[in-house]
mmCIF file of C-alpha atoms in Angstrom:
data_model
loop_
_atom_site.group_PDB
_atom_site.id
_atom_site.type_symbol
_atom_site.label_atom_id
_atom_site.label_comp_id
_atom_site.label_asym_id
_atom_site.label_seq_id
_atom_site.Cartn_x
_atom_site.Cartn_y
_atom_site.Cartn_z
ATOM 1 C CA UNK A 1 70.023 -5.584 -78.774
ATOM 2 C CA UNK A 2 67.283 -3.716 -76.832
ATOM 3 C CA UNK A 3 64.550 -5.911 -78.294
ATOM 4 C CA UNK A 4 66.453 -9.064 -77.342
ATOM 5 C CA UNK A 5 66.794 -7.857 -73.735
ATOM 6 C CA UNK A 6 63.089 -7.087 -73.572
ATOM 7 C CA UNK A 7 62.247 -10.510 -75.029
ATOM 8 C CA UNK A 8 64.350 -12.271 -72.374
ATOM 9 C CA UNK A 9 62.929 -10.139 -69.570
ATOM 10 C CA UNK A 10 59.427 -10.985 -70.723
ATOM 11 C CA UNK A 11 60.328 -14.679 -70.630
ATOM 12 C CA UNK A 12 61.716 -14.236 -67.087
ATOM 13 C CA UNK A 13 58.459 -12.566 -66.042
ATOM 14 C CA UNK A 14 56.536 -15.538 -67.434
ATOM 15 C CA UNK A 15 58.740 -17.977 -65.524
ATOM 16 C CA UNK A 16 58.300 -15.930 -62.336
ATOM 17 C CA UNK A 17 54.532 -16.221 -62.774
ATOM 18 C CA UNK A 18 54.875 -19.973 -63.230
ATOM 19 C CA UNK A 19 56.978 -20.196 -60.059
ATOM 20 C CA UNK A 20 54.390 -18.276 -58.028
ATOM 21 C CA UNK A 21 51.574 -20.411 -59.451
ATOM 22 C CA UNK A 22 53.445 -23.579 -58.480
ATOM 23 C CA UNK A 23 54.056 -22.252 -54.975
ATOM 24 C CA UNK A 24 50.352 -21.465 -54.625
ATOM 25 C CA UNK A 25 49.514 -25.014 -55.684
ATOM 26 C CA UNK A 26 52.090 -26.427 -53.266
ATOM 27 C CA UNK A 27 50.771 -24.448 -50.321
ATOM 28 C CA UNK A 28 47.207 -25.435 -51.193
ATOM 29 C CA UNK A 29 48.194 -29.105 -50.944
ATOM 30 C CA UNK A 30 50.108 -28.328 -47.733
ATOM 31 C CA UNK A 31 46.977 -26.780 -46.210
ATOM 32 C CA UNK A 32 44.992 -29.911 -47.063
ATOM 33 C CA UNK A 33 47.744 -32.063 -45.544
ATOM 34 C CA UNK A 34 47.677 -29.942 -42.387
ATOM 35 C CA UNK A 35 43.949 -30.599 -41.948
ATOM 36 C CA UNK A 36 44.530 -34.348 -42.145
ATOM 37 C CA UNK A 37 47.392 -34.131 -39.643
ATOM 38 C CA UNK A 38 45.268 -32.150 -37.185
ATOM 39 C CA UNK A 39 42.459 -34.718 -37.345
ATOM 40 C CA UNK A 40 45.000 -37.513 -36.787
ATOM 41 C CA UNK A 41 46.653 -35.486 -33.983
ATOM 42 C CA UNK A 42 50.005 -35.618 -35.750
ATOM 43 C CA UNK A 43 52.668 -32.873 -35.390
ATOM 44 C CA UNK A 44 52.948 -30.309 -38.215
ATOM 45 C CA UNK A 45 56.582 -31.256 -38.866
ATOM 46 C CA UNK A 46 57.962 -34.685 -39.723
ATOM 47 C CA UNK A 47 61.735 -34.330 -39.420
ATOM 48 C CA UNK A 48 62.401 -37.403 -41.542
ATOM 49 C CA UNK A 49 60.227 -36.047 -44.345
ATOM 50 C CA UNK A 50 61.771 -32.581 -43.959
ATOM 51 C CA UNK A 51 65.252 -34.031 -44.364
ATOM 52 C CA UNK A 52 64.256 -36.002 -47.462
ATOM 53 C CA UNK A 53 62.779 -32.886 -49.107
ATOM 54 C CA UNK A 54 65.951 -30.864 -48.494
ATOM 55 C CA UNK A 55 68.247 -33.647 -49.690
ATOM 56 C CA UNK A 56 66.142 -34.107 -52.828
ATOM 57 C CA UNK A 57 66.261 -30.363 -53.510
ATOM 58 C CA UNK A 58 70.061 -30.385 -53.250
ATOM 59 C CA UNK A 59 70.293 -33.409 -55.530
ATOM 60 C CA UNK A 60 67.938 -31.942 -58.157
ATOM 61 C CA UNK A 61 69.859 -28.652 -58.026
ATOM 62 C CA UNK A 62 73.205 -30.377 -58.586
ATOM 63 C CA UNK A 63 71.803 -32.232 -61.615
ATOM 64 C CA UNK A 64 70.438 -28.997 -63.042
ATOM 65 C CA UNK A 65 73.629 -27.001 -62.504
ATOM 66 C CA UNK A 66 72.321 -24.922 -59.573
ATOM 67 C CA UNK A 67 74.194 -24.282 -56.335
ATOM 68 C CA UNK A 68 72.873 -26.949 -53.890
ATOM 69 C CA UNK A 69 73.412 -24.716 -50.836
ATOM 70 C CA UNK A 70 71.421 -21.879 -52.431
ATOM 71 C CA UNK A 71 68.622 -24.292 -53.335
ATOM 72 C CA UNK A 72 68.622 -25.747 -49.815
ATOM 73 C CA UNK A 73 68.268 -22.288 -48.238
ATOM 74 C CA UNK A 74 65.409 -21.512 -50.629
ATOM 75 C CA UNK A 75 63.588 -24.728 -49.736
ATOM 76 C CA UNK A 76 64.173 -24.136 -46.026
ATOM 77 C CA UNK A 77 62.127 -20.937 -46.367
ATOM 78 C CA UNK A 78 59.438 -22.799 -48.311
ATOM 79 C CA UNK A 79 59.298 -25.524 -45.656
ATOM 80 C CA UNK A 80 59.151 -23.002 -42.811
ATOM 81 C CA UNK A 81 56.158 -21.318 -44.445
ATOM 82 C CA UNK A 82 54.565 -24.702 -45.143
ATOM 83 C CA UNK A 83 54.951 -25.704 -41.516
ATOM 84 C CA UNK A 84 53.267 -22.486 -40.363
ATOM 85 C CA UNK A 85 50.312 -23.259 -42.633
ATOM 86 C CA UNK A 86 49.987 -26.721 -41.095
ATOM 87 C CA UNK A 87 50.020 -25.494 -37.527
ATOM 88 C CA UNK A 88 51.974 -23.827 -34.776
ATOM 89 C CA UNK A 89 55.537 -25.126 -34.455
ATOM 90 C CA UNK A 90 57.552 -24.013 -31.462
ATOM 91 C CA UNK A 91 61.066 -25.089 -30.531
ATOM 92 C CA UNK A 92 62.352 -24.998 -26.948
ATOM 93 C CA UNK A 93 66.114 -24.764 -26.529
ATOM 94 C CA UNK A 94 68.731 -24.285 -23.843
ATOM 95 C CA UNK A 95 69.042 -20.524 -23.508
ATOM 96 C CA UNK A 96 69.399 -17.702 -23.068
ATOM 97 C CA UNK A 97 69.119 -16.086 -26.483
ATOM 98 C CA UNK A 98 72.448 -15.982 -28.254
ATOM 99 C CA UNK A 99 73.729 -19.404 -27.199
ATOM 100 C CA UNK A 100 75.229 -21.822 -29.685
ATOM 101 C CA UNK A 101 72.081 -23.851 -29.033
ATOM 102 C CA UNK A 102 70.025 -21.045 -30.582
ATOM 103 C CA UNK A 103 72.363 -21.173 -33.579
ATOM 104 C CA UNK A 104 71.660 -24.921 -33.825
ATOM 105 C CA UNK A 105 67.897 -24.280 -33.791
ATOM 106 C CA UNK A 106 68.187 -21.810 -36.667
ATOM 107 C CA UNK A 107 70.549 -24.093 -38.572
ATOM 108 C CA UNK A 108 68.075 -26.983 -38.357
ATOM 109 C CA UNK A 109 64.702 -25.208 -38.627
ATOM 110 C CA UNK A 110 65.612 -21.888 -40.258
ATOM 111 C CA UNK A 111 65.881 -18.393 -38.787
ATOM 112 C CA UNK A 112 62.114 -17.724 -38.888
ATOM 113 C CA UNK A 113 61.141 -20.553 -36.554
ATOM 114 C CA UNK A 114 59.218 -19.706 -33.373
ATOM 115 C CA UNK A 115 61.654 -20.565 -30.588
ATOM 116 C CA UNK A 116 61.686 -20.110 -26.833
ATOM 117 C CA UNK A 117 64.748 -20.170 -24.576
ATOM 118 C CA UNK A 118 64.735 -22.287 -21.407
ATOM 119 C CA UNK A 119 66.943 -21.875 -18.343
ATOM 120 C CA UNK A 120 67.864 -25.528 -17.762
ATOM 121 C CA UNK A 121 68.091 -28.749 -19.772
ATOM 122 C CA UNK A 122 65.267 -30.220 -17.700
ATOM 123 C CA UNK A 123 63.078 -27.241 -18.650
ATOM 124 C CA UNK A 124 63.564 -27.998 -22.357
ATOM 125 C CA UNK A 125 62.422 -31.592 -21.831
ATOM 126 C CA UNK A 126 59.463 -30.424 -19.747
ATOM 127 C CA UNK A 127 58.329 -27.936 -22.397
ATOM 128 C CA UNK A 128 58.194 -30.666 -25.044
ATOM 129 C CA UNK A 129 56.711 -33.306 -22.743
ATOM 130 C CA UNK A 130 53.871 -30.955 -21.740
ATOM 131 C CA UNK A 131 53.300 -29.869 -25.364
ATOM 132 C CA UNK A 132 54.379 -26.293 -24.751
ATOM 133 C CA UNK A 133 56.840 -26.863 -27.607
ATOM 134 C CA UNK A 134 56.817 -29.240 -30.577
ATOM 135 C CA UNK A 135 60.566 -29.859 -30.481
ATOM 136 C CA UNK A 136 63.436 -29.467 -28.051
ATOM 137 C CA UNK A 137 67.088 -28.800 -28.853
ATOM 138 C CA UNK A 138 69.955 -29.364 -26.398
ATOM 139 C CA UNK A 139 73.728 -29.890 -26.687
ATOM 140 C CA UNK A 140 74.787 -33.486 -26.071
ATOM 141 C CA UNK A 141 78.545 -33.546 -26.643
ATOM 142 C CA UNK A 142 81.539 -31.424 -27.538
ATOM 143 C CA UNK A 143 84.463 -32.783 -29.537
ATOM 144 C CA UNK A 144 86.952 -31.415 -26.978
ATOM 145 C CA UNK A 145 85.126 -31.593 -23.645
ATOM 146 C CA UNK A 146 83.050 -34.760 -24.098
ATOM 147 C CA UNK A 147 79.402 -35.498 -23.312
ATOM 148 C CA UNK A 148 76.854 -33.534 -21.292
ATOM 149 C CA UNK A 149 75.845 -36.137 -18.713
ATOM 150 C CA UNK A 150 72.695 -34.297 -17.661
ATOM 151 C CA UNK A 151 71.325 -34.628 -21.207
ATOM 152 C CA UNK A 152 72.017 -38.371 -21.358
ATOM 153 C CA UNK A 153 70.317 -38.835 -17.979
ATOM 154 C CA UNK A 154 67.295 -36.826 -19.161
ATOM 155 C CA UNK A 155 66.969 -38.988 -22.275
ATOM 156 C CA UNK A 156 66.995 -42.173 -20.187
ATOM 157 C CA UNK A 157 64.245 -40.869 -17.901
ATOM 158 C CA UNK A 158 62.052 -39.521 -20.707
ATOM 159 C CA UNK A 159 59.703 -41.022 -23.301
ATOM 160 C CA UNK A 160 60.666 -38.344 -25.828
ATOM 161 C CA UNK A 161 62.327 -39.480 -29.050
ATOM 162 C CA UNK A 162 65.432 -38.135 -30.757
ATOM 163 C CA UNK A 163 64.354 -37.020 -34.240
ATOM 164 C CA UNK A 164 67.419 -35.172 -35.492
ATOM 165 C CA UNK A 165 70.897 -33.866 -34.813
ATOM 166 C CA UNK A 166 72.932 -30.773 -35.636
ATOM 167 C CA UNK A 167 76.733 -30.537 -35.613
ATOM 168 C CA UNK A 168 78.119 -27.000 -35.416
ATOM 169 C CA UNK A 169 81.696 -25.741 -35.537
ATOM 170 C CA UNK A 170 82.327 -23.728 -32.377
ATOM 171 C CA UNK A 171 84.278 -20.520 -32.761
ATOM 172 C CA UNK A 172 84.670 -18.011 -29.929
ATOM 173 C CA UNK A 173 85.233 -14.278 -30.036
ATOM 174 C CA UNK A 174 86.152 -11.735 -27.376
ATOM 175 C CA UNK A 175 83.629 -8.915 -27.141
ATOM 176 C CA UNK A 176 83.020 -5.888 -24.930
ATOM 177 C CA UNK A 177 80.512 -3.085 -24.515
ATOM 178 C CA UNK A 178 82.865 -0.620 -26.208
ATOM 179 C CA UNK A 179 85.961 -0.840 -28.337
ATOM 180 C CA UNK A 180 88.954 -0.902 -25.989
ATOM 181 C CA UNK A 181 92.480 -2.276 -26.161
ATOM 182 C CA UNK A 182 92.958 -5.777 -24.795
ATOM 183 C CA UNK A 183 95.390 -4.491 -22.190
ATOM 184 C CA UNK A 184 92.656 -2.457 -20.511
ATOM 185 C CA UNK A 185 90.363 -5.432 -19.901
ATOM 186 C CA UNK A 186 90.075 -6.167 -16.178
ATOM 187 C CA UNK A 187 87.635 -9.080 -16.218
ATOM 188 C CA UNK A 188 86.509 -11.800 -18.630
ATOM 189 C CA UNK A 189 83.186 -13.638 -18.306
ATOM 190 C CA UNK A 190 82.139 -16.877 -19.969
ATOM 191 C CA UNK A 191 81.070 -20.485 -19.582
ATOM 192 C CA UNK A 192 83.768 -22.661 -17.917
ATOM 193 C CA UNK A 193 84.298 -24.683 -21.113
ATOM 194 C CA UNK A 194 84.752 -21.544 -23.218
ATOM 195 C CA UNK A 195 87.254 -20.123 -20.732
ATOM 196 C CA UNK A 196 89.199 -23.399 -20.840
ATOM 197 C CA UNK A 197 89.055 -23.602 -24.637
ATOM 198 C CA UNK A 198 90.548 -20.095 -24.961
ATOM 199 C CA UNK A 199 93.193 -20.487 -22.260
ATOM 200 C CA UNK A 200 96.222 -19.662 -24.400
ATOM 201 C CA UNK A 201 94.637 -16.525 -25.840
ATOM 202 C CA UNK A 202 93.638 -15.302 -22.375
ATOM 203 C CA UNK A 203 97.133 -15.960 -21.031
ATOM 204 C CA UNK A 204 98.883 -14.193 -23.917
ATOM 205 C CA UNK A 205 96.623 -11.164 -24.376
ATOM 206 C CA UNK A 206 94.591 -10.544 -21.215
ATOM 207 C CA UNK A 207 96.669 -12.398 -18.644
ATOM 208 C CA UNK A 208 95.993 -9.915 -15.831
ATOM 209 C CA UNK A 209 92.217 -9.975 -16.254
ATOM 210 C CA UNK A 210 90.190 -11.851 -13.670
ATOM 211 C CA UNK A 211 88.046 -14.695 -15.041
ATOM 212 C CA UNK A 212 84.432 -15.245 -14.029
ATOM 213 C CA UNK A 213 82.459 -18.400 -14.785
ATOM 214 C CA UNK A 214 78.789 -18.051 -15.752
ATOM 215 C CA UNK A 215 76.112 -20.451 -17.011
ATOM 216 C CA UNK A 216 76.570 -19.787 -20.752
ATOM 217 C CA UNK A 217 78.513 -17.728 -23.270
ATOM 218 C CA UNK A 218 75.325 -15.796 -24.076
ATOM 219 C CA UNK A 219 74.820 -15.028 -20.377
ATOM 220 C CA UNK A 220 78.344 -13.599 -20.339
ATOM 221 C CA UNK A 221 77.456 -11.302 -23.233
ATOM 222 C CA UNK A 222 74.341 -10.149 -21.368
ATOM 223 C CA UNK A 223 76.278 -9.437 -18.175
ATOM 224 C CA UNK A 224 79.061 -7.293 -19.628
ATOM 225 C CA UNK A 225 77.039 -5.142 -22.016
ATOM 226 C CA UNK A 226 76.891 -2.315 -19.442
ATOM 227 C CA UNK A 227 80.374 -2.840 -17.940
ATOM 228 C CA UNK A 228 83.253 -0.567 -18.830
ATOM 229 C CA UNK A 229 86.375 -2.742 -18.665
ATOM 230 C CA UNK A 230 84.889 -6.228 -18.956
ATOM 231 C CA UNK A 231 84.782 -8.649 -21.880
ATOM 232 C CA UNK A 232 82.914 -11.818 -22.728
ATOM 233 C CA UNK A 233 83.933 -14.919 -24.611
ATOM 234 C CA UNK A 234 80.909 -15.701 -26.782
ATOM 235 C CA UNK A 235 79.754 -16.363 -30.315
ATOM 236 C CA UNK A 236 79.589 -13.658 -32.958
ATOM 237 C CA UNK A 237 75.803 -13.994 -33.013
ATOM 238 C CA UNK A 238 75.612 -13.386 -29.251
ATOM 239 C CA UNK A 239 77.895 -10.351 -29.550
ATOM 240 C CA UNK A 240 75.718 -8.919 -32.303
ATOM 241 C CA UNK A 241 72.491 -9.761 -30.475
ATOM 242 C CA UNK A 242 73.557 -7.859 -27.340
ATOM 243 C CA UNK A 243 75.167 -4.944 -29.167
ATOM 244 C CA UNK A 244 78.784 -5.706 -28.234
ATOM 245 C CA UNK A 245 81.966 -4.723 -30.035
ATOM 246 C CA UNK A 246 84.027 -7.691 -31.233
ATOM 247 C CA UNK A 247 87.651 -7.250 -30.167
ATOM 248 C CA UNK A 248 89.088 -10.544 -31.453
ATOM 249 C CA UNK A 249 87.808 -13.573 -33.368
ATOM 250 C CA UNK A 250 88.720 -17.263 -33.537
ATOM 251 C CA UNK A 251 90.380 -17.104 -30.122
ATOM 252 C CA UNK A 252 89.942 -20.798 -29.263
ATOM 253 C CA UNK A 253 93.124 -22.817 -28.744
ATOM 254 C CA UNK A 254 91.904 -25.716 -30.898
ATOM 255 C CA UNK A 255 90.288 -24.832 -34.211
ATOM 256 C CA UNK A 256 88.668 -28.253 -34.713
ATOM 257 C CA UNK A 257 86.004 -27.690 -32.086
ATOM 258 C CA UNK A 258 82.488 -29.011 -32.719
ATOM 259 C CA UNK A 259 79.351 -29.433 -30.630
ATOM 260 C CA UNK A 260 76.617 -31.922 -31.419
ATOM 261 C CA UNK A 261 73.028 -30.984 -30.596
ATOM 262 C CA UNK A 262 70.017 -33.298 -30.417
ATOM 263 C CA UNK A 263 66.511 -32.496 -31.633
ATOM 264 C CA UNK A 264 63.757 -34.423 -29.865
ATOM 265 C CA UNK A 265 59.966 -34.614 -29.860
ATOM 266 C CA UNK A 266 56.997 -36.614 -28.611
ATOM 267 C CA UNK A 267 56.676 -38.297 -32.013
ATOM 268 C CA UNK A 268 59.374 -40.426 -33.645
ATOM 269 C CA UNK A 269 60.751 -39.317 -37.014
ATOM 270 C CA UNK A 270 59.685 -41.228 -40.119
ATOM 271 C CA UNK A 271 62.247 -43.444 -41.800
ATOM 272 C CA UNK A 272 64.896 -41.814 -43.961
ATOM 273 C CA UNK A 273 68.111 -42.876 -45.673
ATOM 274 C CA UNK A 274 71.471 -42.186 -43.992
ATOM 275 C CA UNK A 275 69.880 -42.749 -40.597
ATOM 276 C CA UNK A 276 71.454 -42.966 -37.177
ATOM 277 C CA UNK A 277 70.003 -44.817 -34.194
ATOM 278 C CA UNK A 278 70.759 -44.073 -30.541
ATOM 279 C CA UNK A 279 70.203 -46.710 -27.850
ATOM 280 C CA UNK A 280 70.993 -47.187 -24.171
ATOM 281 C CA UNK A 281 71.335 -50.525 -22.384
ATOM 282 C CA UNK A 282 72.501 -52.078 -19.131
ATOM 283 C CA UNK A 283 74.201 -55.438 -18.625
ATOM 284 C CA UNK A 284 74.862 -57.926 -15.882
ATOM 285 C CA UNK A 285 78.147 -57.178 -14.145
ATOM 286 C CA UNK A 286 79.975 -60.295 -15.400
ATOM 287 C CA UNK A 287 83.178 -60.831 -17.445
ATOM 288 C CA UNK A 288 82.706 -60.522 -21.204
ATOM 289 C CA UNK A 289 79.224 -58.986 -20.970
ATOM 290 C CA UNK A 290 80.042 -55.916 -23.061
ATOM 291 C CA UNK A 291 81.886 -57.977 -25.667
ATOM 292 C CA UNK A 292 78.856 -60.245 -26.081
ATOM 293 C CA UNK A 293 76.534 -57.231 -26.254
ATOM 294 C CA UNK A 294 78.483 -55.699 -29.151
ATOM 295 C CA UNK A 295 78.827 -58.938 -31.118
ATOM 296 C CA UNK A 296 75.333 -58.706 -32.711
ATOM 297 C CA UNK A 297 76.383 -55.441 -34.368
ATOM 298 C CA UNK A 298 79.846 -56.593 -35.446
ATOM 299 C CA UNK A 299 78.501 -59.806 -36.978
ATOM 300 C CA UNK A 300 76.068 -57.761 -39.105
ATOM 301 C CA UNK A 301 78.685 -55.163 -40.055
ATOM 302 C CA UNK A 302 76.783 -52.345 -38.339
ATOM 303 C CA UNK A 303 79.020 -49.353 -37.715
ATOM 304 C CA UNK A 304 79.001 -48.083 -34.123
ATOM 305 C CA UNK A 305 79.972 -44.415 -34.098
ATOM 306 C CA UNK A 306 79.888 -43.843 -30.345
ATOM 307 C CA UNK A 307 79.987 -45.799 -27.083
ATOM 308 C CA UNK A 308 79.635 -43.939 -23.784
ATOM 309 C CA UNK A 309 79.202 -45.321 -20.280
ATOM 310 C CA UNK A 310 77.254 -43.580 -17.510
ATOM 311 C CA UNK A 311 76.755 -44.641 -13.869
ATOM 312 C CA UNK A 312 73.336 -46.055 -12.996
ATOM 313 C CA UNK A 313 71.829 -43.728 -10.386
ATOM 314 C CA UNK A 314 71.331 -45.473 -7.031
ATOM 315 C CA UNK A 315 73.409 -48.509 -8.034
ATOM 316 C CA UNK A 316 77.106 -47.850 -7.303
ATOM 317 C CA UNK A 317 79.548 -49.280 -9.873
ATOM 318 C CA UNK A 318 76.750 -50.288 -12.249
ATOM 319 C CA UNK A 319 76.746 -48.640 -15.685
ATOM 320 C CA UNK A 320 74.529 -47.856 -18.651
ATOM 321 C CA UNK A 321 75.990 -47.870 -22.150
ATOM 322 C CA UNK A 322 74.928 -45.285 -24.720
ATOM 323 C CA UNK A 323 75.546 -46.354 -28.314
ATOM 324 C CA UNK A 324 75.077 -44.536 -31.633
ATOM 325 C CA UNK A 325 75.001 -46.674 -34.762
ATOM 326 C CA UNK A 326 74.473 -46.273 -38.479
ATOM 327 C CA UNK A 327 71.091 -47.508 -39.647
ATOM 328 C CA UNK A 328 67.398 -47.286 -38.782
ATOM 329 C CA UNK A 329 65.508 -49.496 -36.331
ATOM 330 C CA UNK A 330 63.304 -50.602 -39.242
ATOM 331 C CA UNK A 331 66.343 -51.861 -41.171
ATOM 332 C CA UNK A 332 66.432 -55.646 -40.975
ATOM 333 C CA UNK A 333 70.038 -55.941 -39.771
ATOM 334 C CA UNK A 334 69.517 -53.299 -37.075
ATOM 335 C CA UNK A 335 66.230 -54.767 -35.822
ATOM 336 C CA UNK A 336 67.779 -58.256 -35.667
ATOM 337 C CA UNK A 337 70.817 -56.954 -33.775
ATOM 338 C CA UNK A 338 68.615 -55.159 -31.241
ATOM 339 C CA UNK A 339 66.481 -58.260 -30.783
ATOM 340 C CA UNK A 340 69.613 -60.291 -30.028
ATOM 341 C CA UNK A 341 70.910 -57.598 -27.673
ATOM 342 C CA UNK A 342 67.603 -57.540 -25.779
ATOM 343 C CA UNK A 343 68.224 -61.149 -24.726
ATOM 344 C CA UNK A 344 71.554 -60.156 -23.152
ATOM 345 C CA UNK A 345 70.692 -56.774 -21.637
ATOM 346 C CA UNK A 346 68.988 -56.177 -18.325
ATOM 347 C CA UNK A 347 67.538 -53.035 -19.911
ATOM 348 C CA UNK A 348 67.384 -51.804 -23.496
ATOM 349 C CA UNK A 349 65.841 -48.569 -24.729
ATOM 350 C CA UNK A 350 65.827 -47.079 -28.231
ATOM 351 C CA UNK A 351 66.237 -43.324 -27.891
ATOM 352 C CA UNK A 352 65.435 -42.671 -31.535
ATOM 353 C CA UNK A 353 66.248 -43.243 -35.195
ATOM 354 C CA UNK A 354 66.817 -40.039 -37.122
ATOM 355 C CA UNK A 355 68.626 -38.488 -40.123
ATOM 356 C CA UNK A 356 72.407 -38.213 -39.739
ATOM 357 C CA UNK A 357 73.771 -34.692 -39.936
ATOM 358 C CA UNK A 358 75.626 -34.078 -43.195
#
């Protein structure tokens, strides 16, 4: 029995050595690739390629009987290290630290990514545009509250390209600087949307507490960490980050609450399967214009997953239409549909083709 255990352990040691040798070989090739990218002035990270690597790892794991989620997390660490070898990668996001946006950054790039919080959406776009960051991450819509208009406007006025998306379930907790009973809470701080989304809980358990609106759930956690009888509605990660005590979890009125975040960069993502394309266009203000504009997609059986209208600044009662669709701009049916649409639209802009979140 002992000899059999030793034999198997020896074999494991041999396999471990093989794994390390393969990683060394991989990182050597990565270093060579990084040199080529630097000479070509290409970014260290290609989101399309990154997505394909992770999807392949999950698929190979499933075929081999491994847990795909475990394999994905392992490859995320490998990719993060590979990206560091190829060059500095920094991600700007809508802060402060502890926001759901920070959670989206870590979900997409991994927890070891170099990230920097920005005060406003426009600051995130500026950081990427001026090459202070390789990527930007901002929230674009919530399943309960709708779209963030300021983000859509920023996309229209920018040459940056959407290269990815992240969809996160949003769950709120009530946290305070010390563990106290809910009845002793005199004030509750949070973002207006979070306060609205937890209305029933606040009414039933802390109905006498005064509510204060702040710029983010993370900001609320920062504010109350030195207050005696105050609480914040925030994420668990924000509560932990700022050393708060969690008094209640899952306090949102509607459990099916999701926020979609966009990842954008100066460079477009390379083509990948299961792609999504985002466009924005304007039309002449005539009867049937929108119907005609959507016909090129319907006739080619292209699935439109979102249509959103926004006012055109400086032109009262004129609108832009934001559309998300399944497919990549290099797909023949999509490129033909966009070509047909361009003949009908007064303005057409492709915001990006990128991997769909799965």
